[in-house]
Amino acid sequence: DVAITSTLSTAISAIPIFIAAENVQSILFPFHMWAVQTSILLLFRILVRKTLKYIRRHGYNYRQVLIAGINDRSIKLEQMIKESPGYGLRVLGYIDNPNGNRIIVKDHDFPLLGNLDDLDRILRDTVVDEVFITLPIKSFYTNIQNIIKTAEKVGVEVKIPVDLFDTGFSQSTISHLGD
């Protein structure tokens, strides 16, 4: 993205130089400017990312995460978050209906903070930056809609992991149509 933006801006700014160029040095200037500009922007971006990763690894600048649903998908998400402290995520706990998905999972390390109807209270009483929904979509469609509406009302970002189906060998992609 940085290289594309840098190339586009350099090309636009070079048009007047090519039109009014009197010597070879003035024509070469945009190419030198592009190389320096792109290098500096890429180095700065890498430096910022490495610095943020270092800070997050040491327990600062993290986002508090609440996971809706206790199941195999949520356990995988929890493991991924624990194994990657550079992402800057910290799991607060889970919300789920007692035996709502009829699967008993005991491998999770974080507390059950309440049921799905307690989300509004939890979001108001606790600092939550993101809610990850790992509930089965087919059987919890209405609950998922309520979670999204409640989080939107409070101003908390909602994320739904995209590994919705076990696809086996096929490769899945996400596309947008319209809005």
PDB file of N, CA and C in Angstrom, residues 25 32 46 51 56 62 113 156 159 165 170 177:
ATOM      1  N   GLN A  25      18.906  15.865 -15.498  1.00  0.00           N
ATOM      2  CA  GLN A  25      18.889  15.836 -14.032  1.00  0.00           C
ATOM      3  C   GLN A  25      17.497  16.110 -13.482  1.00  0.00           C
ATOM      4  N   HIS A  32      14.439   9.562  -8.070  1.00  0.00           N
ATOM      5  CA  HIS A  32      15.212   9.583  -6.824  1.00  0.00           C
ATOM      6  C   HIS A  32      14.295   9.891  -5.636  1.00  0.00           C
ATOM      7  N   ILE A  46       7.615  -0.217   9.420  1.00  0.00           N
ATOM      8  CA  ILE A  46       8.188  -1.407  10.066  1.00  0.00           C
ATOM      9  C   ILE A  46       8.598  -1.087  11.492  1.00  0.00           C
ATOM     10  N   THR A  51       7.828  -1.721  17.257  1.00  0.00           N
ATOM     11  CA  THR A  51       7.714  -1.061  18.560  1.00  0.00           C
ATOM     12  C   THR A  51       6.408  -1.439  19.246  1.00  0.00           C
ATOM     13  N   ARG A  56       3.366  -4.406  23.346  1.00  0.00           N
ATOM     14  CA  ARG A  56       2.255  -5.321  23.650  1.00  0.00           C
ATOM     15  C   ARG A  56       2.749  -6.600  24.310  1.00  0.00           C
ATOM     16  N   TYR A  62      -2.860  -2.910  25.067  1.00  0.00           N
ATOM     17  CA  TYR A  62      -3.628  -4.082  24.654  1.00  0.00           C
ATOM     18  C   TYR A  62      -5.111  -3.732  24.582  1.00  0.00           C
ATOM     19  N   LEU A 113     -18.360 -14.967  32.521  1.00  0.00           N
ATOM     20  CA  LEU A 113     -18.782 -13.721  33.150  1.00  0.00           C
ATOM     21  C   LEU A 113     -20.292 -13.573  33.252  1.00  0.00           C
ATOM     22  N   VAL A 156     -18.805  -0.712  21.180  1.00  0.00           N
ATOM     23  CA  VAL A 156     -17.783  -1.748  21.230  1.00  0.00           C
ATOM     24  C   VAL A 156     -17.770  -2.472  19.886  1.00  0.00           C
ATOM     25  N   LYS A 159     -16.467  -8.692  16.332  1.00  0.00           N
ATOM     26  CA  LYS A 159     -15.787  -9.454  15.287  1.00  0.00           C
ATOM     27  C   LYS A 159     -16.305 -10.885  15.302  1.00  0.00           C
ATOM     28  N   PHE A 165     -17.238 -22.574   8.667  1.00  0.00           N
ATOM     29  CA  PHE A 165     -17.534 -23.937   8.268  1.00  0.00           C
ATOM     30  C   PHE A 165     -16.235 -24.720   8.138  1.00  0.00           C
ATOM     31  N   SER A 170     -11.210 -27.593   0.406  1.00  0.00           N
ATOM     32  CA  SER A 170     -11.516 -26.435  -0.428  1.00  0.00           C
ATOM     33  C   SER A 170     -10.974 -25.158   0.199  1.00  0.00           C
ATOM     34  N   LEU A 177     -20.327  -7.415  -1.882  1.00  0.00           N
ATOM     35  CA  LEU A 177     -21.172  -7.003  -2.983  1.00  0.00           C
ATOM     36  C   LEU A 177     -21.956  -5.790  -2.514  1.00  0.00           C
TER      37      LEU A 177
END
